[in-house]
PDB file of C-alpha atoms in Angstrom:
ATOM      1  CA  UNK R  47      40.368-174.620 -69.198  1.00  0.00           C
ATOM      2  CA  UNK R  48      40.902-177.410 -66.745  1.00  0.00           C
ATOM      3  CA  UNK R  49      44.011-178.220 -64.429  1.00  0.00           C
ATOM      4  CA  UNK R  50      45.373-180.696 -67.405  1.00  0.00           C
ATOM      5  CA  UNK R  51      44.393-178.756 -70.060  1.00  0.00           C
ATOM      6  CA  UNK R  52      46.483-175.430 -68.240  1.00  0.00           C
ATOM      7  CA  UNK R  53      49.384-177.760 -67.450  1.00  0.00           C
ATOM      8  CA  UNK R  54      49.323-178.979 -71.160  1.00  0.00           C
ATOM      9  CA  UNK R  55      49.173-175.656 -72.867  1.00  0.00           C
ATOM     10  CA  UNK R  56      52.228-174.458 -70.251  1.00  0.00           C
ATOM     11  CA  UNK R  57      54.382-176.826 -71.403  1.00  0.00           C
ATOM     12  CA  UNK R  58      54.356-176.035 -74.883  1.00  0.00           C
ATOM     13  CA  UNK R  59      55.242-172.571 -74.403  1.00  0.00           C
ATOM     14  CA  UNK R  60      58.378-173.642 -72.398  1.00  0.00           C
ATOM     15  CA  UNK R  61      59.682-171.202 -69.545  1.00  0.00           C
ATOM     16  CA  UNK R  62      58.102-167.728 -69.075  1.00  0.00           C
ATOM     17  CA  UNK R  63      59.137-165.243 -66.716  1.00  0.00           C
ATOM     18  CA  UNK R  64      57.854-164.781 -63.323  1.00  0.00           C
ATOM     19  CA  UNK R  65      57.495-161.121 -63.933  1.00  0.00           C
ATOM     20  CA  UNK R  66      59.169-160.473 -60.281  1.00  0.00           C
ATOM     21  CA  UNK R  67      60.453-156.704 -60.193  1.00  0.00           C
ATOM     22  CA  UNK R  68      64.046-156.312 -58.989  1.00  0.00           C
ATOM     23  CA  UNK R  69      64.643-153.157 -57.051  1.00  0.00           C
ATOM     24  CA  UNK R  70      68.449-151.859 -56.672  1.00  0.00           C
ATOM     25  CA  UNK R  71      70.189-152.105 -53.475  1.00  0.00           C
ATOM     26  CA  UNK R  72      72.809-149.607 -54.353  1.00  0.00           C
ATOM     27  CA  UNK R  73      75.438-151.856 -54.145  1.00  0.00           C
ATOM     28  CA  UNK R  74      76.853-152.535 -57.812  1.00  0.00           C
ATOM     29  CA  UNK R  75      77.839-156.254 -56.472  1.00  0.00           C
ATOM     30  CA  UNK R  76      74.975-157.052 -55.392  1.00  0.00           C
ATOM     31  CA  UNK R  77      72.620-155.834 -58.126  1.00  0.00           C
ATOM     32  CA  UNK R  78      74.406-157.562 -60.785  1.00  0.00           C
ATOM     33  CA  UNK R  79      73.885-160.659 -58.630  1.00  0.00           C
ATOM     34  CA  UNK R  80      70.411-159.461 -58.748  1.00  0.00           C
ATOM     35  CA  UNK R  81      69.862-159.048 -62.500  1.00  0.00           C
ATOM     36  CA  UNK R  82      71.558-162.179 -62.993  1.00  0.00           C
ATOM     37  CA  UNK R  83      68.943-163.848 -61.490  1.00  0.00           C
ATOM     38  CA  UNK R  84      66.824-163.056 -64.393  1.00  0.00           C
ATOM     39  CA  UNK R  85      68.680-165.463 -66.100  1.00  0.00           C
ATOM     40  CA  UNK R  86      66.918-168.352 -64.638  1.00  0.00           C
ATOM     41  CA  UNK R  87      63.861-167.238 -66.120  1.00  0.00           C
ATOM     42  CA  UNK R  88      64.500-168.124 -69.774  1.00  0.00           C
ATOM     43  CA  UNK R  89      65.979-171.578 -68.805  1.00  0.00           C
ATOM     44  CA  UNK R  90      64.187-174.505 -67.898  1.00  0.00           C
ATOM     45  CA  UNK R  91      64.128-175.635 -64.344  1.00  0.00           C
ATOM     46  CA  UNK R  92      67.273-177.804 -64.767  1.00  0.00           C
ATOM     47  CA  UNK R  93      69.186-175.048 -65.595  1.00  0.00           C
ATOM     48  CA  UNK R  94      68.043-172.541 -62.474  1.00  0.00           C
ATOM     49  CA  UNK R  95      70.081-174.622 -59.685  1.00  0.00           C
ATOM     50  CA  UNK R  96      73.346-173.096 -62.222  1.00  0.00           C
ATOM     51  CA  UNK R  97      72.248-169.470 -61.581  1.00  0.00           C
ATOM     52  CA  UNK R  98      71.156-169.959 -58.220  1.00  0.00           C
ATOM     53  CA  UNK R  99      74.913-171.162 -57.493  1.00  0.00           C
ATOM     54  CA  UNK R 100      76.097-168.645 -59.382  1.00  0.00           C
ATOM     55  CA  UNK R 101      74.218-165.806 -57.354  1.00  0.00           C
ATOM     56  CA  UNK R 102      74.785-167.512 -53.736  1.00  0.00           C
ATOM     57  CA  UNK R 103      78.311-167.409 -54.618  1.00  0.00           C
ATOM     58  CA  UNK R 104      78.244-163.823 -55.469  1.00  0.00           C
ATOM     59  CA  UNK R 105      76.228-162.905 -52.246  1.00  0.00           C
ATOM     60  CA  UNK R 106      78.343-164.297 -50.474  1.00  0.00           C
ATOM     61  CA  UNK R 107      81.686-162.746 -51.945  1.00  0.00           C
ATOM     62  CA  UNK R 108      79.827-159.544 -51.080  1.00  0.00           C
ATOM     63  CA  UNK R 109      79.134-159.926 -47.455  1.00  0.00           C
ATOM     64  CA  UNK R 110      82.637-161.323 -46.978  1.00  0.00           C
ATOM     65  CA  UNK R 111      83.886-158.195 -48.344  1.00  0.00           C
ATOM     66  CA  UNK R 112      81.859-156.370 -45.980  1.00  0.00           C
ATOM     67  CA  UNK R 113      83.333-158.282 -42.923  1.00  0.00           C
ATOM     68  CA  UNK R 114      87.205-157.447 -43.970  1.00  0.00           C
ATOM     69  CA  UNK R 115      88.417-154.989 -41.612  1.00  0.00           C
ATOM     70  CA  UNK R 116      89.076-151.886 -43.483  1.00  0.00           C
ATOM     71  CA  UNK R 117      92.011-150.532 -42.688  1.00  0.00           C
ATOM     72  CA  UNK R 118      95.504-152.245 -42.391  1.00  0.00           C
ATOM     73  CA  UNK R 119      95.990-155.447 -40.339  1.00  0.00           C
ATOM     74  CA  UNK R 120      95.972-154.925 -36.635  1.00  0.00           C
ATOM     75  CA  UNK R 121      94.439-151.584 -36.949  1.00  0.00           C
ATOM     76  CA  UNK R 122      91.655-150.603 -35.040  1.00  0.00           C
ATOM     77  CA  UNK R 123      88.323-150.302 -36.655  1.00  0.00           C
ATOM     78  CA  UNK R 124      87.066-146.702 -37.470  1.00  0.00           C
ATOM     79  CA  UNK R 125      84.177-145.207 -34.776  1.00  0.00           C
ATOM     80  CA  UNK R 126      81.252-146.374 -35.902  1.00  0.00           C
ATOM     81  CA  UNK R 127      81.679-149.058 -36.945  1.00  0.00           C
ATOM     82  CA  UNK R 128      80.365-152.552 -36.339  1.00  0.00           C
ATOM     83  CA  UNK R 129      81.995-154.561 -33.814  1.00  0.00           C
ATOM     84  CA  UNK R 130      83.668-158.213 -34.533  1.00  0.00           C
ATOM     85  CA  UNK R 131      81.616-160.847 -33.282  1.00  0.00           C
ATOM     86  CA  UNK R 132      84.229-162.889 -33.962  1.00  0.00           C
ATOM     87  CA  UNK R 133      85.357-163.427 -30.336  1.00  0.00           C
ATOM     88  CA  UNK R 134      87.028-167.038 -30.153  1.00  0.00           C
ATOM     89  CA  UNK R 135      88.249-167.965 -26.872  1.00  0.00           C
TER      90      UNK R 135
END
């Protein structure tokens, strides 16, 4: 089949998967922000910048989450773990 011919027969199928494995992180957040993703594949292209939104949002949440000091207010951060690079001056 030619170029045309490929693009024509494409769009009467309408979306397809990409077929692009997700592997789990480990972290429940973040892997449902993962398989969420998926849901871009049934929808047409006008519908992905939704999901993609959607999943930026939820990424984000996530590494806020991991930035939040742990323990009370004021209270110094456990040994071991990651310094604040949030020095202002």
């Amino acid at each position: 089949m030619s170029g045309a011919a490929d693009a024509t027969a494409a769009e009467g199928r309408g979306p397809e998967p990409l077929g692009v494995e997700r592997t789990p992180t480990g972290d429940p957040d973040v892997d449902a922000r993962l398989v969420r993703l998926a849901d871009a594949d049934h929808l047409a292209a006008s519908g992905h910048l939704e999901v993609y939104e959607d999943v930026h949002r939820g990424l984000r949440d996530a590494l806020t989450a991991l930035d939040r000091s742990p323990g009370p207010s004021g209270a110094p951060a456990p040994s071991g773990s990651p310094a604040s690079y949030d020095n202002r001056s």
